[in-house]
Coordinates of C-alpha atoms in Angstrom, one line a residue:
Chain A
M1 CA 113.9 103.1 67.9
S2 CA 117.1 105.1 67.9
L3 CA 118.9 104.1 71.1
S4 CA 121.2 107.1 71.3
L5 CA 118.4 109.5 70.6
A6 CA 116.1 108.0 73.2
L7 CA 118.9 107.9 75.7
F8 CA 119.7 111.5 75.1
A9 CA 116.0 112.5 75.4
M10 CA 115.8 110.6 78.7
M11 CA 118.8 112.3 80.1
L12 CA 117.0 115.6 79.7
I13 CA 114.1 114.5 82.0
P14 CA 115.8 115.4 85.3
F15 CA 115.8 119.0 84.1
A16 CA 112.0 118.8 84.4
A17 CA 112.3 117.8 88.0
A18 CA 114.8 120.5 88.6
G19 CA 112.5 123.0 87.0
L20 CA 109.6 121.9 89.2
G21 CA 111.9 122.0 92.2
L22 CA 112.8 125.6 91.5
I23 CA 109.2 126.6 90.9
H24 CA 108.1 125.1 94.2
A25 CA 110.9 126.7 96.1
G26 CA 110.2 130.1 94.5
L27 CA 106.5 130.0 95.1
G28 CA 107.0 129.1 98.7
R29 CA 108.2 131.2 101.6
S30 CA 111.9 132.1 101.8
R31 CA 112.1 130.4 105.1
S32 CA 111.3 127.0 103.5
A33 CA 113.3 127.4 100.3
A34 CA 116.1 125.0 101.1
H35 CA 113.6 122.5 102.5
A36 CA 111.7 122.5 99.2
L37 CA 114.8 121.8 97.1
L38 CA 116.1 119.3 99.5
A39 CA 112.7 117.6 99.5
T40 CA 113.0 117.4 95.7
L41 CA 116.3 115.7 95.9
C42 CA 115.0 113.3 98.6
V43 CA 111.9 112.4 96.4
L44 CA 114.1 111.7 93.4
S45 CA 116.3 109.5 95.5
V46 CA 113.5 107.6 97.3
T47 CA 111.4 107.1 94.2
A48 CA 114.3 105.8 92.2
I49 CA 115.3 103.2 94.8
V50 CA 111.7 102.1 95.6
F51 CA 110.8 101.9 92.0
V52 CA 113.7 99.6 91.2
L53 CA 113.1 97.6 94.4
V54 CA 109.4 96.9 93.9
G55 CA 107.8 99.4 91.5
F56 CA 109.1 97.9 88.3
T57 CA 107.8 94.6 89.4
W58 CA 104.2 95.9 89.2
T59 CA 104.8 98.2 86.2
G60 CA 106.2 95.5 84.0
F61 CA 106.3 96.0 80.2
A62 CA 104.3 95.1 77.2
G63 CA 104.9 91.5 76.5
G64 CA 106.3 90.8 79.9
H65 CA 104.9 88.7 82.7
S66 CA 101.6 90.0 84.2
Y67 CA 98.6 88.9 86.2
S68 CA 95.2 89.1 84.5
A69 CA 91.6 88.7 85.5
I70 CA 89.3 87.1 82.9
T71 CA 85.7 88.1 82.7
G72 CA 83.9 86.4 79.9
D73 CA 86.2 86.6 76.9
V74 CA 87.9 89.8 78.1
N75 CA 91.4 89.5 79.5
W76 CA 92.0 92.3 82.1
N77 CA 95.7 92.8 82.4
W78 CA 95.9 94.3 85.9
I79 CA 99.4 94.2 87.2
G80 CA 102.9 93.3 86.1
A81 CA 104.6 90.2 87.5
G82 CA 108.2 90.9 87.1
Q83 CA 111.0 90.1 89.4
F84 CA 111.9 92.3 92.4
L85 CA 114.9 94.5 92.0
A86 CA 114.3 94.6 88.3
G87 CA 115.8 91.1 88.1
D88 CA 114.3 90.3 84.8
V89 CA 116.0 93.2 83.0
S90 CA 119.3 92.4 81.4
F91 CA 121.7 95.1 80.4
D92 CA 123.8 93.2 77.9
G93 CA 121.8 94.5 75.0
A94 CA 119.4 91.5 74.7
S95 CA 116.4 93.4 76.1
Q96 CA 117.5 96.9 75.2
Q97 CA 113.9 98.3 75.1
V98 CA 113.0 97.0 78.5
A99 CA 116.2 98.5 80.0
M100 CA 115.2 101.8 78.4
M101 CA 111.7 101.5 79.9
L102 CA 113.2 101.0 83.3
C103 CA 115.4 104.0 83.0
F104 CA 112.5 106.1 81.7
H105 CA 110.3 105.0 84.6
I106 CA 113.0 105.8 87.2
F107 CA 113.1 109.5 86.0
A108 CA 109.3 109.7 85.4
V109 CA 108.3 108.4 88.8
G110 CA 110.7 111.0 90.4
L111 CA 109.1 113.7 88.4
G112 CA 105.6 112.5 89.5
G113 CA 106.7 112.4 93.1
V114 CA 108.1 115.9 93.0
I115 CA 104.7 117.4 92.0
A116 CA 103.1 116.9 95.5
I117 CA 105.9 119.0 97.1
G118 CA 104.3 122.1 95.6
A119 CA 101.0 121.4 97.3
G120 CA 102.6 120.7 100.7
A121 CA 105.1 123.5 100.6
D122 CA 105.9 125.3 103.8
R123 CA 104.3 122.6 106.1
W124 CA 105.0 119.1 104.9
R125 CA 107.6 117.3 106.9
L126 CA 110.7 115.9 105.1
G127 CA 110.3 112.4 106.6
A128 CA 106.7 112.3 105.6
I129 CA 107.5 113.5 102.1
C130 CA 110.0 110.6 101.8
V131 CA 107.5 108.0 103.0
S132 CA 104.6 109.4 100.9
S133 CA 106.8 109.4 97.8
A134 CA 107.8 105.8 98.5
V135 CA 104.1 104.9 98.4
F136 CA 103.7 106.8 95.2
A137 CA 106.7 105.0 93.6
G138 CA 105.8 101.6 95.0
L139 CA 102.0 101.6 94.5
T140 CA 100.2 104.4 92.8
Y141 CA 102.5 105.1 89.8
P142 CA 103.4 101.4 89.0
L143 CA 99.8 100.3 88.8
F144 CA 98.6 103.1 86.5
A145 CA 101.8 103.1 84.5
H146 CA 101.4 99.3 83.9
W147 CA 97.8 99.9 82.7
V148 CA 98.9 102.6 80.2
W149 CA 102.5 101.7 79.2
G150 CA 103.0 98.1 80.4
G151 CA 100.5 96.4 78.2
G152 CA 97.7 96.8 80.8
W153 CA 94.0 96.9 80.3
L154 CA 93.9 100.6 79.4
A155 CA 96.4 100.2 76.7
Q156 CA 94.4 97.2 75.4
L157 CA 91.1 99.0 75.2
G158 CA 91.5 99.1 71.5
T159 CA 91.9 95.3 71.0
T160 CA 89.5 94.2 73.8
F161 CA 86.7 96.7 73.2
G162 CA 87.4 98.3 69.9
L163 CA 88.1 101.7 71.4
G164 CA 90.5 103.2 68.9
S165 CA 94.2 102.5 69.7
G166 CA 93.4 102.0 73.4
M167 CA 94.3 104.8 75.8
I168 CA 97.3 106.8 74.5
D169 CA 99.6 108.9 76.5
A170 CA 103.0 109.4 75.0
G171 CA 104.6 111.7 77.6
G172 CA 102.7 111.0 80.8
S173 CA 99.9 113.5 81.1
S174 CA 98.0 110.8 83.0
A175 CA 100.5 108.4 84.5
I176 CA 102.9 111.0 85.7
Q177 CA 101.2 114.4 85.8
A178 CA 97.6 113.7 86.7
A179 CA 98.6 110.9 89.1
G180 CA 101.1 113.3 90.8
G181 CA 98.6 116.1 90.8
L182 CA 95.9 114.0 92.4
T183 CA 98.4 112.9 95.0
A184 CA 99.1 116.6 95.6
L185 CA 95.3 117.2 96.1
A186 CA 95.2 114.4 98.7
I187 CA 98.3 115.9 100.5
A188 CA 96.9 119.5 100.5
C189 CA 93.6 118.3 101.9
L190 CA 95.3 116.2 104.6
L191 CA 97.8 118.9 105.7
G192 CA 95.3 121.8 105.8
P193 CA 96.3 125.3 105.0
R194 CA 99.4 127.1 106.1
R195 CA 99.0 129.0 109.3
G196 CA 97.9 132.5 108.6
K197 CA 96.6 131.6 105.1
Y198 CA 93.0 132.2 106.0
G199 CA 91.9 135.0 108.3
A200 CA 89.3 134.8 111.0
D201 CA 86.6 135.8 108.5
G202 CA 87.6 133.0 106.2
M203 CA 89.2 135.3 103.7
A204 CA 92.4 134.0 102.0
T205 CA 95.5 136.0 102.7
A206 CA 97.9 136.3 99.8
I207 CA 101.3 134.7 100.6
P208 CA 103.3 135.6 97.5
G209 CA 106.1 133.4 96.3
H210 CA 109.5 134.6 97.7
N211 CA 111.5 134.5 94.5
I212 CA 109.8 134.8 91.2
V213 CA 113.1 134.7 89.4
L214 CA 113.6 131.1 90.5
V215 CA 110.1 130.3 89.3
L216 CA 110.5 131.7 85.8
F217 CA 114.0 130.1 85.4
G218 CA 112.4 126.9 86.6
C219 CA 109.8 127.2 83.7
V220 CA 112.6 127.4 81.1
L221 CA 114.4 124.4 82.7
A222 CA 111.1 122.5 82.8
L223 CA 110.7 123.1 79.0
V224 CA 114.0 121.4 78.4
G225 CA 113.1 118.5 80.6
W226 CA 109.6 118.1 79.1
T227 CA 110.9 117.9 75.5
G228 CA 113.1 115.0 76.7
L229 CA 110.2 113.5 78.6
N230 CA 107.8 113.6 75.7
A231 CA 110.3 112.5 73.1
A232 CA 111.6 109.6 75.2
G233 CA 108.0 108.5 76.0
A234 CA 106.9 108.6 72.4
M235 CA 109.9 106.7 71.2
I236 CA 110.0 104.1 73.9
F237 CA 106.3 103.3 74.4
Y238 CA 104.9 104.1 70.9
S239 CA 107.9 103.4 68.7
V240 CA 107.7 106.9 67.2
A241 CA 110.3 107.2 64.5
P242 CA 113.3 109.5 65.1
G243 CA 112.2 111.7 62.2
R244 CA 108.9 112.4 63.9
V245 CA 110.5 113.3 67.2
V246 CA 110.9 116.9 65.9
L247 CA 107.1 117.1 65.9
V248 CA 107.1 116.1 69.5
V249 CA 109.5 118.9 70.4
I250 CA 107.6 121.5 68.3
N251 CA 104.3 120.5 69.9
T252 CA 105.7 120.6 73.4
M253 CA 107.1 124.1 72.8
L254 CA 103.9 125.4 71.1
A255 CA 101.6 124.1 73.9
A256 CA 103.8 125.7 76.6
A257 CA 104.0 129.0 74.6
A258 CA 100.2 129.1 74.0
A259 CA 99.4 128.2 77.6
G260 CA 101.9 130.8 79.0
L261 CA 100.4 133.5 76.8
A262 CA 96.9 132.5 77.6
A263 CA 97.5 132.7 81.4
L264 CA 99.3 136.0 80.9
I265 CA 96.4 137.5 79.0
V266 CA 93.8 136.1 81.4
T267 CA 95.6 137.6 84.4
R268 CA 96.2 140.9 82.6
F269 CA 92.5 141.3 82.1
R270 CA 91.4 140.0 85.5
F271 CA 93.9 141.8 87.6
G272 CA 95.0 144.7 85.4
K273 CA 98.6 143.5 85.2
P274 CA 100.1 140.2 84.1
D275 CA 100.7 137.9 87.1
A276 CA 104.1 136.3 86.8
S277 CA 103.4 133.3 89.1
L278 CA 100.1 132.4 87.4
T279 CA 101.8 132.8 84.0
A280 CA 104.4 130.4 85.1
N281 CA 101.7 128.0 86.3
G282 CA 100.1 128.4 82.9
W283 CA 103.4 127.6 81.1
V284 CA 103.8 124.4 83.1
A285 CA 100.1 123.5 82.5
G286 CA 100.8 123.8 78.8
L287 CA 103.7 121.4 79.1
V288 CA 101.6 119.0 81.2
A289 CA 98.7 119.1 78.7
S290 CA 101.0 118.6 75.7
S291 CA 102.5 115.3 77.0
A292 CA 99.7 112.8 76.1
G293 CA 99.2 113.7 72.5
C294 CA 102.6 115.3 71.6
A295 CA 103.4 112.7 69.0
F296 CA 99.9 112.3 67.5
V297 CA 98.5 115.8 67.1
T298 CA 99.3 118.6 64.7
P299 CA 101.0 121.8 65.8
S300 CA 97.8 123.8 65.5
A301 CA 96.1 121.3 67.8
A302 CA 99.0 121.6 70.3
I303 CA 98.4 125.4 70.4
L304 CA 94.7 124.8 71.1
I305 CA 95.5 122.3 73.8
G306 CA 97.9 124.8 75.4
L307 CA 95.5 127.7 75.1
V308 CA 92.8 125.8 77.0
A309 CA 95.2 124.6 79.7
G310 CA 96.8 128.0 80.3
G311 CA 93.5 129.9 80.1
V312 CA 91.8 127.7 82.7
V313 CA 94.7 127.4 85.2
P314 CA 94.3 130.9 86.8
Y315 CA 90.6 130.2 87.4
A316 CA 91.4 126.7 88.8
V317 CA 94.0 128.2 91.2
E318 CA 91.4 130.7 92.4
L319 CA 88.8 128.0 92.8
F320 CA 91.0 125.9 95.0
E321 CA 92.4 128.7 97.1
L322 CA 89.4 131.0 97.6
K323 CA 86.4 128.7 97.4
L324 CA 87.6 125.3 98.5
F325 CA 90.1 126.4 101.2
V326 CA 92.8 124.2 99.6
D327 CA 96.1 125.8 100.2
D328 CA 98.3 124.8 97.2
P329 CA 101.3 127.2 97.2
G330 CA 102.8 125.7 94.0
G331 CA 99.6 125.4 92.1
S332 CA 100.3 121.7 91.7
I333 CA 96.7 120.6 91.8
S334 CA 95.5 122.9 89.1
V335 CA 98.6 122.6 86.9
H336 CA 99.3 118.9 87.1
A337 CA 96.0 117.3 87.9
G338 CA 93.8 119.7 86.0
A339 CA 96.0 120.1 82.9
G340 CA 96.9 116.4 83.1
L341 CA 93.3 115.3 82.8
W342 CA 92.7 117.8 80.0
G343 CA 95.8 116.7 78.2
T344 CA 94.6 113.0 78.5
L345 CA 91.2 113.9 77.0
A346 CA 92.7 116.2 74.4
A347 CA 94.8 113.5 73.0
G348 CA 91.6 111.6 72.1
I349 CA 90.0 114.7 70.6
F350 CA 92.9 115.8 68.5
A351 CA 95.1 112.8 67.8
A352 CA 95.2 111.5 64.2
V353 CA 93.1 108.3 64.2
A354 CA 91.6 106.0 61.6
P355 CA 88.3 107.1 60.0
G356 CA 85.4 106.4 62.2
M357 CA 87.6 105.9 65.3
R358 CA 87.3 109.4 66.7
G359 CA 84.5 108.6 69.1
P360 CA 86.0 105.3 70.3
Q361 CA 89.4 107.0 70.9
I362 CA 87.8 109.8 72.9
L363 CA 85.9 107.1 74.9
A364 CA 89.2 105.3 75.6
Q365 CA 90.7 108.5 76.9
L366 CA 87.5 109.1 79.0
V367 CA 87.9 105.7 80.6
G368 CA 91.5 106.7 81.5
V369 CA 90.2 109.9 83.1
A370 CA 87.6 108.0 85.0
T371 CA 90.3 105.6 86.2
L372 CA 92.5 108.5 87.4
L373 CA 89.6 110.0 89.4
G374 CA 88.0 106.7 90.6
F375 CA 91.1 104.7 91.4
V376 CA 94.3 106.9 91.6
L377 CA 92.7 109.6 93.8
P378 CA 91.1 107.3 96.4
V379 CA 94.2 105.2 96.6
A380 CA 96.4 108.3 97.0
Y381 CA 94.1 109.8 99.5
G382 CA 93.6 106.6 101.5
A383 CA 97.3 105.7 101.6
N384 CA 98.3 109.2 102.7
W385 CA 95.5 109.3 105.2
V386 CA 96.8 106.1 106.8
L387 CA 100.3 107.5 106.8
H388 CA 99.1 110.7 108.4
K389 CA 97.5 108.7 111.2
I390 CA 100.7 106.7 111.8
M391 CA 103.1 109.6 111.3
P392 CA 101.7 113.1 111.2
Q393 CA 102.7 114.6 107.9
R394 CA 102.3 118.2 109.0
V395 CA 105.0 120.2 110.8
D396 CA 104.0 121.3 114.3
R397 CA 102.7 124.7 115.2
D398 CA 106.2 126.3 115.8
G399 CA 107.4 125.0 112.5
D400 CA 104.8 127.1 110.8
Y401 CA 106.3 130.2 112.3
Q402 CA 110.0 129.3 112.1
G403 CA 109.8 127.9 108.6
M404 CA 110.8 124.5 107.4
D405 CA 114.4 125.4 106.9
V406 CA 115.2 126.2 110.5
R407 CA 112.7 123.7 111.9
E408 CA 113.8 120.7 110.0
L409 CA 117.3 121.5 108.6
G410 CA 118.6 123.8 111.3
A411 CA 119.6 126.6 109.0
G412 CA 117.8 128.9 106.6
A413 CA 118.4 129.1 102.9
Y414 CA 119.4 132.8 103.1
P415 CA 120.9 133.1 106.5
E416 CA 122.4 136.6 106.1
F417 CA 119.8 138.3 103.9
V418 CA 116.3 137.8 105.2
V419 CA 114.7 138.7 108.4
H420 CA 111.1 137.7 108.9
S421 CA 109.3 140.2 111.2
D422 CA 106.6 137.8 112.1
E423 CA 109.2 135.3 113.4
F424 CA 109.3 137.4 116.5
V425 CA 105.6 137.6 117.1
P426 CA 104.6 136.3 120.5
R427 CA 103.2 132.8 120.2
Chain B
M1 CA 79.4 122.3 122.5
V2 CA 82.2 122.8 120.0
A3 CA 82.5 120.1 117.5
R4 CA 85.7 118.1 117.8
R5 CA 87.9 116.7 115.1
C6 CA 87.8 113.0 114.7
D7 CA 91.6 112.7 114.9
S8 CA 91.9 110.6 118.0
P9 CA 90.1 107.5 119.3
L10 CA 89.4 109.5 122.5
N11 CA 87.5 112.0 120.4
L12 CA 85.3 109.6 118.6
P13 CA 82.3 109.8 120.9
L14 CA 82.2 113.6 120.7
C15 CA 83.6 114.3 117.3
D16 CA 81.7 115.8 114.4
W17 CA 81.4 113.2 111.7
S18 CA 79.8 115.4 109.1
E19 CA 82.9 116.3 107.1
I20 CA 84.3 112.7 107.3
D21 CA 81.0 111.4 106.1
L22 CA 81.0 113.8 103.2
K23 CA 84.6 112.9 102.2
L24 CA 84.0 109.2 102.7
A25 CA 80.8 109.4 100.6
G26 CA 82.7 111.4 98.0
C27 CA 85.5 108.8 97.8
L28 CA 82.9 106.0 97.5
L29 CA 81.2 107.8 94.7
L30 CA 84.5 108.2 92.9
I31 CA 85.1 104.5 93.1
S32 CA 81.5 103.8 92.1
G33 CA 81.7 106.0 89.0
W34 CA 84.8 104.2 87.9
L35 CA 83.2 100.8 88.4
I36 CA 80.2 102.0 86.3
A37 CA 82.5 102.9 83.5
L38 CA 84.3 99.5 83.7
V39 CA 81.1 97.5 83.9
A40 CA 79.6 99.4 81.0
L41 CA 82.6 98.3 78.8
V42 CA 82.0 94.7 79.7
M43 CA 78.3 94.5 79.7
L44 CA 77.2 96.8 76.9
P45 CA 78.0 95.8 73.4
D46 CA 76.7 98.9 71.7
F47 CA 79.1 101.9 71.4
A48 CA 76.5 104.5 72.1
L49 CA 75.3 102.8 75.3
R50 CA 78.9 102.3 76.4
A51 CA 79.7 105.9 75.8
A52 CA 76.5 107.0 77.7
F53 CA 77.4 104.8 80.7
V54 CA 81.0 105.8 80.8
I55 CA 80.0 109.5 80.7
S56 CA 77.4 108.7 83.5
G57 CA 80.2 107.1 85.5
L58 CA 82.2 110.3 85.1
A59 CA 79.2 112.3 86.2
V60 CA 79.0 110.2 89.3
E61 CA 82.7 110.9 89.9
I62 CA 82.2 114.6 89.5
I63 CA 79.4 114.4 92.1
G64 CA 81.9 112.6 94.3
L65 CA 84.4 115.3 93.9
G66 CA 81.7 117.9 94.8
L67 CA 81.0 116.0 98.0
I68 CA 84.7 115.9 98.9
A69 CA 85.0 119.6 98.2
R70 CA 81.9 120.2 100.4
G71 CA 83.5 118.1 103.2
Q72 CA 86.7 120.1 102.8
V73 CA 84.9 123.4 103.1
T74 CA 82.9 122.3 106.1
E75 CA 86.0 121.0 107.8
Q76 CA 87.9 124.3 107.3
R77 CA 85.0 126.4 108.4
Q78 CA 84.7 124.3 111.6
E79 CA 88.4 124.7 112.3
Q80 CA 88.0 128.4 111.7
A81 CA 85.1 128.6 114.2
L82 CA 87.1 126.5 116.7
K83 CA 90.2 128.8 116.5
Q84 CA 88.0 131.8 116.8
S85 CA 86.3 130.5 119.9
I86 CA 89.6 129.6 121.5
S87 CA 91.8 132.6 120.7
G88 CA 89.8 135.1 118.7
T89 CA 92.8 135.4 116.5
G90 CA 93.6 134.4 112.9
F91 CA 93.0 131.0 111.7
G92 CA 95.7 128.7 110.5
G93 CA 94.1 125.3 110.2
Y94 CA 97.1 123.5 111.6
R95 CA 96.7 120.0 113.0

């Protein structure tokens, strides 16, 4: 592994979080824009600290200490057993790879934590965001990341059960994106819709994003971050040679491009004109879906992966908003959970594998998908449900009208430019 | 009588458990589906059988997701009816 190249790639990852932050802010109301971006900063801060305090203990690394359960002759590596405060990581060059993993995880867990902000936009309290993201960084993410990247049982499916190379996920379609997206689903269900989102007849009211320029700029920023994320993950966890990193970058770009175009075409034919916000969602869905197989698939497969992700996202957004009454302003559930699950599966379908190993590899990926749905989602929902009972996560009724900026921060993001007529409606 | 939300111990005797039951059942099905997939890996030596049971586990999980979705829709419709009965105005679903 090239240390300098991996380090450079990792340093790009915060751009992905910045991009998502801008997308969430732009797709929300103007009266909550500063709150959305401040929440992004808070999540990055909280997750980094909590992950170093306790998260890396459970995440561990391949070859490190861990706890296992043995059934028959199968060793189930369930959880890392490192020292708290990353005490077993040395920075003197002796365990360079482990230090790189820690650094990668710090950025990755922040990115995963930011995802849920999009689903809770305009109504999720800042304090609750911090506590919820602490749970994500201290519990949900470390467990699944250990299973996939820390030498856990999902990574070992190949050796223990003969399922190809075990579950593969170079850039985090499952551990970062799907885990974050499923947490977003839990948050959106617990918070309920924004006030005014659904009329008395149950019809959804369109609440368009307040600044589509932010959203589209966020997409470009996210592309930069995602190339770093995918390249760093591939090099650190799968020892992809530096010469092959260019394939990772190409696949990332191609998947995003195909997904963006697919979403644009779908919305053009469904609504008569291309929808900018759904196209942006499609673009990010392509990035999300590209992550798992970015180092193992051909460019043509990356295009196909992106086409499916981008083509499905507009329908998924509609399904959640119109049929299921799940108000997800940033489209986080469809984009990150939906495309993350697809990307995880697609890696098994399209990755280069040894002859006769296609079926087993797909099965390994399916076990990963089953784990995301059967473990990560219930844990995320249960943990946030308990938090919700202890400390209500939703802003009070007045906060819905005032907006999160005034309610929680005391000042709006655009104090001299925007007047909301409905702020003066009698309550 | 209007159904109440089960959001406080005081409301428990009068609350409507339907949506909670659905969501709880859905979550249990999610976990069950995952366990089916895990147990299939351990207990079934044949690849085809393993694949069949892992896919069956996923199917159980999808049913679980369906139940959660049903619970979510029921819950929102009840909130809607509650708001309408109280104010006759728009529905916000706040808690």
